[in-house]
Amino acid sequence: MLADDHTIVRNGIRSLLEGLTDIEIVGEAQNGAEALTKVKELTPDVLMIDIAMPVMNGLEATAQLSKLHKSTKCLMLSMHNNEDYILKSVEAGAYGYLLKDTTRDEMLRAIRTVASGEKYYSPSVSNIIISSYLQKVKSPETALPPKKKLSKQEKAILKFIVEGSNSREIAEKLNLSVRTIDNHRASMMKRLGVKNAVELVRKALEEKLV
């Protein structure tokens, strides 16, 4: 499915994909809101979507689709080759990012790759993503060994979390309040760069923090 507010762009992409036996355009949308409605109705394997559109932009639509319609993979198509748009697309859950000056062969490769459930980024886009990641890794905060970020009490709490204990059970074992345990858990998750308890346990095991 195609989502772009410019008819000429949609027509151009359609002409590039005509005659292919493994790719069929099942619908079109002129903005992100319309794309959400039509994806629910048509359930395409891939949604090729522009970023800058009226009513709802491609980033917002992609973020919603990645939660509500996971079977449809979003492939961003944009004229913007800058870090901000690319990283926001990745964060929104896009499976790929193509520039509008891409070749037909690369577009086909991207569509087929994303349809198979794999990520696709052109070399220039991949370089931007990698550079951003390396910059974060080299930052003073993330460069510190994880073990040095945790106090003795936090390590004790983390050990119980890894063993499967809940906040109330940990509070009883350490003679602390449930609120204190929850505050320590939230603090550790923030400093270790994880979003939930499952990721916290995985990080603790991978980094041998307990």
PDB file of C-alpha atoms in Angstrom:
ATOM      1  CA  MET A   1       0.000   0.000   0.000  1.00  0.00           C
ATOM      2  CA  LEU A   2       1.181   3.544  -0.787  1.00  0.00           C
ATOM      3  CA  ALA A   3       0.758   6.619   1.432  1.00  0.00           C
ATOM      4  CA  ASP A   4       1.890   9.967   0.042  1.00  0.00           C
ATOM      5  CA  ASP A   5       0.107  13.303  -0.257  1.00  0.00           C
ATOM      6  CA  HIS A   6       1.391  13.829  -3.808  1.00  0.00           C
ATOM      7  CA  THR A   7      -0.591  11.982  -6.486  1.00  0.00           C
ATOM      8  CA  ILE A   8       2.306  12.194  -8.934  1.00  0.00           C
ATOM      9  CA  VAL A   9       4.561  10.342  -6.481  1.00  0.00           C
ATOM     10  CA  ARG A  10       2.027   7.564  -5.942  1.00  0.00           C
ATOM     11  CA  ASN A  11       1.481   7.258  -9.703  1.00  0.00           C
ATOM     12  CA  GLY A  12       5.224   7.116 -10.277  1.00  0.00           C
ATOM     13  CA  ILE A  13       5.723   4.324  -7.750  1.00  0.00           C
ATOM     14  CA  ARG A  14       2.735   2.446  -9.148  1.00  0.00           C
ATOM     15  CA  SER A  15       4.245   2.575 -12.646  1.00  0.00           C
ATOM     16  CA  LEU A  16       7.551   1.235 -11.298  1.00  0.00           C
ATOM     17  CA  LEU A  17       5.826  -1.736  -9.675  1.00  0.00           C
ATOM     18  CA  GLU A  18       3.427  -2.650 -12.481  1.00  0.00           C
ATOM     19  CA  GLY A  19       3.834  -6.060 -14.048  1.00  0.00           C
ATOM     20  CA  LEU A  20       5.526  -7.699 -11.076  1.00  0.00           C
ATOM     21  CA  THR A  21       4.111 -11.076 -10.073  1.00  0.00           C
ATOM     22  CA  ASP A  22       5.109 -10.880  -6.392  1.00  0.00           C
ATOM     23  CA  ILE A  23       4.082  -7.279  -5.629  1.00  0.00           C
ATOM     24  CA  GLU A  24       0.574  -5.893  -5.818  1.00  0.00           C
ATOM     25  CA  ILE A  25      -0.571  -2.406  -4.800  1.00  0.00           C
ATOM     26  CA  VAL A  26      -3.802  -2.944  -2.872  1.00  0.00           C
ATOM     27  CA  GLY A  27      -4.550   0.652  -1.951  1.00  0.00           C
ATOM     28  CA  GLU A  28      -3.422   4.269  -1.590  1.00  0.00           C
ATOM     29  CA  ALA A  29      -3.726   7.008   1.034  1.00  0.00           C
ATOM     30  CA  GLN A  30      -3.067  10.760   1.007  1.00  0.00           C
ATOM     31  CA  ASN A  31      -2.174  11.159   4.690  1.00  0.00           C
ATOM     32  CA  GLY A  32      -1.335   9.188   7.811  1.00  0.00           C
ATOM     33  CA  ALA A  33      -4.878   9.116   9.184  1.00  0.00           C
ATOM     34  CA  GLU A  34      -6.259   7.716   5.942  1.00  0.00           C
ATOM     35  CA  ALA A  35      -3.417   5.193   5.871  1.00  0.00           C
ATOM     36  CA  LEU A  36      -4.397   3.895   9.328  1.00  0.00           C
ATOM     37  CA  THR A  37      -7.994   3.412   8.227  1.00  0.00           C
ATOM     38  CA  LYS A  38      -7.091   1.646   5.002  1.00  0.00           C
ATOM     39  CA  VAL A  39      -4.456  -0.589   6.601  1.00  0.00           C
ATOM     40  CA  LYS A  40      -7.114  -1.862   8.996  1.00  0.00           C
ATOM     41  CA  GLU A  41      -9.381  -2.585   6.023  1.00  0.00           C
ATOM     42  CA  LEU A  42      -6.848  -3.936   3.512  1.00  0.00           C
ATOM     43  CA  THR A  43      -4.147  -5.448   5.815  1.00  0.00           C
ATOM     44  CA  PRO A  44      -1.232  -4.990   3.379  1.00  0.00           C
ATOM     45  CA  ASP A  45       2.077  -6.731   4.046  1.00  0.00           C
ATOM     46  CA  VAL A  46       3.992  -3.491   3.493  1.00  0.00           C
ATOM     47  CA  LEU A  47       3.004   0.161   3.784  1.00  0.00           C
ATOM     48  CA  MET A  48       5.322   2.479   1.891  1.00  0.00           C
ATOM     49  CA  ILE A  49       4.722   5.788   3.623  1.00  0.00           C
ATOM     50  CA  ASP A  50       6.007   9.345   3.281  1.00  0.00           C
ATOM     51  CA  ILE A  51       7.062  11.271   6.377  1.00  0.00           C
ATOM     52  CA  ALA A  52       5.772  14.786   5.631  1.00  0.00           C
ATOM     53  CA  MET A  53       2.000  14.599   5.084  1.00  0.00           C
ATOM     54  CA  PRO A  54      -0.997  16.659   6.239  1.00  0.00           C
ATOM     55  CA  VAL A  55      -3.527  15.628   8.937  1.00  0.00           C
ATOM     56  CA  MET A  56      -1.142  12.993  10.353  1.00  0.00           C
ATOM     57  CA  ASN A  57       2.500  12.592   9.327  1.00  0.00           C
ATOM     58  CA  GLY A  58       4.203   9.311   8.527  1.00  0.00           C
ATOM     59  CA  LEU A  59       6.057   9.100  11.837  1.00  0.00           C
ATOM     60  CA  GLU A  60       2.864   9.279  13.888  1.00  0.00           C
ATOM     61  CA  ALA A  61       1.103   6.792  11.628  1.00  0.00           C
ATOM     62  CA  THR A  62       4.033   4.372  11.782  1.00  0.00           C
ATOM     63  CA  ALA A  63       4.193   4.544  15.565  1.00  0.00           C
ATOM     64  CA  GLN A  64       0.493   3.666  15.805  1.00  0.00           C
ATOM     65  CA  LEU A  65       0.681   0.937  13.177  1.00  0.00           C
ATOM     66  CA  SER A  66       3.643  -0.745  14.871  1.00  0.00           C
ATOM     67  CA  LYS A  67       1.414  -1.213  17.934  1.00  0.00           C
ATOM     68  CA  LEU A  68      -2.018  -1.803  16.412  1.00  0.00           C
ATOM     69  CA  HIS A  69      -1.269  -3.647  13.156  1.00  0.00           C
ATOM     70  CA  LYS A  70       2.030  -5.463  13.587  1.00  0.00           C
ATOM     71  CA  SER A  71       1.450  -7.635  10.517  1.00  0.00           C
ATOM     72  CA  THR A  72       1.859  -4.550   8.302  1.00  0.00           C
ATOM     73  CA  LYS A  73       5.487  -3.429   8.054  1.00  0.00           C
ATOM     74  CA  CYS A  74       6.174   0.266   7.435  1.00  0.00           C
ATOM     75  CA  LEU A  75       8.771   1.312   4.877  1.00  0.00           C
ATOM     76  CA  MET A  76       9.513   5.030   5.065  1.00  0.00           C
ATOM     77  CA  LEU A  77       9.969   6.887   1.777  1.00  0.00           C
ATOM     78  CA  SER A  78      11.343  10.391   2.198  1.00  0.00           C
ATOM     79  CA  MET A  79      13.373  13.151   0.611  1.00  0.00           C
ATOM     80  CA  HIS A  80      14.977  13.864   4.003  1.00  0.00           C
ATOM     81  CA  ASN A  81      18.418  12.370   4.441  1.00  0.00           C
ATOM     82  CA  ASN A  82      19.073  13.692   7.929  1.00  0.00           C
ATOM     83  CA  GLU A  83      19.711  12.020  11.254  1.00  0.00           C
ATOM     84  CA  ASP A  84      16.634  13.367  13.030  1.00  0.00           C
ATOM     85  CA  TYR A  85      14.073  11.940  10.594  1.00  0.00           C
ATOM     86  CA  ILE A  86      15.921   8.643  10.211  1.00  0.00           C
ATOM     87  CA  LEU A  87      16.308   7.987  13.929  1.00  0.00           C
ATOM     88  CA  LYS A  88      12.722   9.019  14.655  1.00  0.00           C
ATOM     89  CA  SER A  89      11.571   6.554  11.998  1.00  0.00           C
ATOM     90  CA  VAL A  90      13.547   3.762  13.628  1.00  0.00           C
ATOM     91  CA  GLU A  91      12.120   4.680  17.039  1.00  0.00           C
ATOM     92  CA  ALA A  92       8.593   4.732  15.588  1.00  0.00           C
ATOM     93  CA  GLY A  93       9.015   1.124  14.482  1.00  0.00           C
ATOM     94  CA  ALA A  94       9.722   1.490  10.755  1.00  0.00           C
ATOM     95  CA  TYR A  95      11.211  -1.593   9.093  1.00  0.00           C
ATOM     96  CA  GLY A  96      13.075   0.446   6.500  1.00  0.00           C
ATOM     97  CA  TYR A  97      13.935   3.910   5.225  1.00  0.00           C
ATOM     98  CA  LEU A  98      14.317   4.816   1.551  1.00  0.00           C
ATOM     99  CA  LEU A  99      15.171   8.142  -0.043  1.00  0.00           C
ATOM    100  CA  LYS A 100      12.975   9.332  -2.898  1.00  0.00           C
ATOM    101  CA  ASP A 101      15.957   9.429  -5.270  1.00  0.00           C
ATOM    102  CA  THR A 102      16.446   5.670  -4.857  1.00  0.00           C
ATOM    103  CA  THR A 103      16.663   3.380  -7.872  1.00  0.00           C
ATOM    104  CA  ARG A 104      13.910   0.978  -8.904  1.00  0.00           C
ATOM    105  CA  ASP A 105      16.116  -2.003  -8.086  1.00  0.00           C
ATOM    106  CA  GLU A 106      16.762  -0.772  -4.566  1.00  0.00           C
ATOM    107  CA  MET A 107      13.073  -0.020  -4.027  1.00  0.00           C
ATOM    108  CA  LEU A 108      12.155  -3.571  -5.036  1.00  0.00           C
ATOM    109  CA  ARG A 109      14.880  -4.979  -2.811  1.00  0.00           C
ATOM    110  CA  ALA A 110      13.616  -2.894   0.113  1.00  0.00           C
ATOM    111  CA  ILE A 111       9.972  -3.907  -0.363  1.00  0.00           C
ATOM    112  CA  ARG A 112      10.821  -7.608  -0.598  1.00  0.00           C
ATOM    113  CA  THR A 113      13.163  -7.456   2.388  1.00  0.00           C
ATOM    114  CA  VAL A 114      10.633  -5.663   4.591  1.00  0.00           C
ATOM    115  CA  ALA A 115       7.823  -7.980   3.440  1.00  0.00           C
ATOM    116  CA  SER A 116       9.903 -10.927   4.670  1.00  0.00           C
ATOM    117  CA  GLY A 117      10.085  -9.350   8.127  1.00  0.00           C
ATOM    118  CA  GLU A 118      13.652  -8.084   7.862  1.00  0.00           C
ATOM    119  CA  LYS A 119      14.922  -4.511   8.208  1.00  0.00           C
ATOM    120  CA  TYR A 120      16.170  -2.577   5.182  1.00  0.00           C
ATOM    121  CA  TYR A 121      18.247   0.596   5.178  1.00  0.00           C
ATOM    122  CA  SER A 122      20.310   1.924   2.304  1.00  0.00           C
ATOM    123  CA  PRO A 123      24.076   2.228   2.949  1.00  0.00           C
ATOM    124  CA  SER A 124      23.908   5.999   3.562  1.00  0.00           C
ATOM    125  CA  VAL A 125      21.000   5.617   5.985  1.00  0.00           C
ATOM    126  CA  SER A 126      22.723   2.712   7.756  1.00  0.00           C
ATOM    127  CA  ASN A 127      25.821   4.866   8.268  1.00  0.00           C
ATOM    128  CA  ILE A 128      23.743   7.529  10.012  1.00  0.00           C
ATOM    129  CA  ILE A 129      22.136   4.940  12.319  1.00  0.00           C
ATOM    130  CA  ILE A 130      25.502   3.340  13.156  1.00  0.00           C
ATOM    131  CA  SER A 131      27.158   6.728  13.779  1.00  0.00           C
ATOM    132  CA  SER A 132      24.379   7.687  16.177  1.00  0.00           C
ATOM    133  CA  TYR A 133      24.734   4.380  18.036  1.00  0.00           C
ATOM    134  CA  LEU A 134      28.509   4.721  18.326  1.00  0.00           C
ATOM    135  CA  GLN A 135      28.144   8.268  19.605  1.00  0.00           C
ATOM    136  CA  LYS A 136      25.857   7.053  22.388  1.00  0.00           C
ATOM    137  CA  VAL A 137      28.213   4.196  23.238  1.00  0.00           C
ATOM    138  CA  LYS A 138      31.145   6.595  23.525  1.00  0.00           C
ATOM    139  CA  SER A 139      29.285   9.121  25.689  1.00  0.00           C
ATOM    140  CA  PRO A 140      30.669   9.490  29.242  1.00  0.00           C
ATOM    141  CA  GLU A 141      27.519   8.078  30.868  1.00  0.00           C
ATOM    142  CA  THR A 142      27.274   4.923  28.783  1.00  0.00           C
ATOM    143  CA  ALA A 143      31.054   4.389  28.772  1.00  0.00           C
ATOM    144  CA  LEU A 144      31.071   3.661  32.538  1.00  0.00           C
ATOM    145  CA  PRO A 145      31.143  -0.041  33.457  1.00  0.00           C
ATOM    146  CA  PRO A 146      27.563  -0.971  34.445  1.00  0.00           C
ATOM    147  CA  LYS A 147      28.690  -2.533  37.754  1.00  0.00           C
ATOM    148  CA  LYS A 148      29.985   0.843  38.964  1.00  0.00           C
ATOM    149  CA  LYS A 149      26.558   2.392  38.476  1.00  0.00           C
ATOM    150  CA  LEU A 150      24.873   0.205  41.086  1.00  0.00           C
ATOM    151  CA  SER A 151      25.095   0.545  44.849  1.00  0.00           C
ATOM    152  CA  LYS A 152      25.364  -2.468  47.164  1.00  0.00           C
ATOM    153  CA  GLN A 153      21.655  -2.170  47.993  1.00  0.00           C
ATOM    154  CA  GLU A 154      20.691  -1.900  44.308  1.00  0.00           C
ATOM    155  CA  LYS A 155      22.683  -5.020  43.513  1.00  0.00           C
ATOM    156  CA  ALA A 156      20.853  -6.879  46.274  1.00  0.00           C
ATOM    157  CA  ILE A 157      17.489  -5.726  44.917  1.00  0.00           C
ATOM    158  CA  LEU A 158      18.508  -6.615  41.361  1.00  0.00           C
ATOM    159  CA  LYS A 159      19.513 -10.111  42.469  1.00  0.00           C
ATOM    160  CA  PHE A 160      16.022 -10.715  43.865  1.00  0.00           C
ATOM    161  CA  ILE A 161      14.413  -9.281  40.702  1.00  0.00           C
ATOM    162  CA  VAL A 162      16.441 -11.713  38.577  1.00  0.00           C
ATOM    163  CA  GLU A 163      15.305 -14.569  40.846  1.00  0.00           C
ATOM    164  CA  GLY A 164      11.685 -13.610  40.152  1.00  0.00           C
ATOM    165  CA  SER A 165      10.704 -11.857  43.376  1.00  0.00           C
ATOM    166  CA  ASN A 166       8.174  -9.017  43.200  1.00  0.00           C
ATOM    167  CA  SER A 167       8.538  -5.648  44.957  1.00  0.00           C
ATOM    168  CA  ARG A 168       6.586  -6.676  48.067  1.00  0.00           C
ATOM    169  CA  GLU A 169       8.627  -9.853  48.525  1.00  0.00           C
ATOM    170  CA  ILE A 170      11.908  -7.957  48.070  1.00  0.00           C
ATOM    171  CA  ALA A 171      10.777  -5.280  50.535  1.00  0.00           C
ATOM    172  CA  GLU A 172      10.085  -7.932  53.187  1.00  0.00           C
ATOM    173  CA  LYS A 173      13.431  -9.653  52.630  1.00  0.00           C
ATOM    174  CA  LEU A 174      15.433  -6.404  52.860  1.00  0.00           C
ATOM    175  CA  ASN A 175      13.230  -4.737  55.460  1.00  0.00           C
ATOM    176  CA  LEU A 176      12.453  -1.816  53.159  1.00  0.00           C
ATOM    177  CA  SER A 177       9.248  -0.233  51.902  1.00  0.00           C
ATOM    178  CA  VAL A 178       7.664  -1.320  48.613  1.00  0.00           C
ATOM    179  CA  ARG A 179       7.970   2.266  47.402  1.00  0.00           C
ATOM    180  CA  THR A 180      11.711   2.233  48.052  1.00  0.00           C
ATOM    181  CA  ILE A 181      12.089  -0.963  46.040  1.00  0.00           C
ATOM    182  CA  ASP A 182      10.057   0.483  43.158  1.00  0.00           C
ATOM    183  CA  ASN A 183      12.144   3.675  43.192  1.00  0.00           C
ATOM    184  CA  HIS A 184      15.397   1.677  43.050  1.00  0.00           C
ATOM    185  CA  ARG A 185      13.992  -0.472  40.229  1.00  0.00           C
ATOM    186  CA  ALA A 186      13.041   2.629  38.203  1.00  0.00           C
ATOM    187  CA  SER A 187      16.444   4.214  38.844  1.00  0.00           C
ATOM    188  CA  MET A 188      18.332   1.100  37.716  1.00  0.00           C
ATOM    189  CA  MET A 189      16.219   0.787  34.574  1.00  0.00           C
ATOM    190  CA  LYS A 190      16.953   4.401  33.656  1.00  0.00           C
ATOM    191  CA  ARG A 191      20.703   4.156  34.206  1.00  0.00           C
ATOM    192  CA  LEU A 192      21.020   0.811  32.442  1.00  0.00           C
ATOM    193  CA  GLY A 193      18.974   2.027  29.480  1.00  0.00           C
ATOM    194  CA  VAL A 194      16.147  -0.527  29.647  1.00  0.00           C
ATOM    195  CA  LYS A 195      12.385  -0.008  29.452  1.00  0.00           C
ATOM    196  CA  ASN A 196      10.872  -2.847  31.468  1.00  0.00           C
ATOM    197  CA  ALA A 197      11.594  -5.583  34.014  1.00  0.00           C
ATOM    198  CA  VAL A 198      12.262  -8.235  31.357  1.00  0.00           C
ATOM    199  CA  GLU A 199      14.962  -6.062  29.753  1.00  0.00           C
ATOM    200  CA  LEU A 200      16.372  -5.289  33.209  1.00  0.00           C
ATOM    201  CA  VAL A 201      16.785  -8.994  33.983  1.00  0.00           C
ATOM    202  CA  ARG A 202      18.336  -9.636  30.566  1.00  0.00           C
ATOM    203  CA  LYS A 203      20.781  -6.753  31.062  1.00  0.00           C
ATOM    204  CA  ALA A 204      21.701  -7.986  34.536  1.00  0.00           C
ATOM    205  CA  LEU A 205      22.488 -11.456  33.199  1.00  0.00           C
ATOM    206  CA  GLU A 206      24.331 -10.243  30.101  1.00  0.00           C
ATOM    207  CA  GLU A 207      26.508  -7.800  32.058  1.00  0.00           C
ATOM    208  CA  LYS A 208      26.875 -10.193  35.013  1.00  0.00           C
ATOM    209  CA  LEU A 209      25.640  -7.550  37.446  1.00  0.00           C
ATOM    210  CA  VAL A 210      24.476 -10.129  39.996  1.00  0.00           C
TER     211      VAL A 210
END
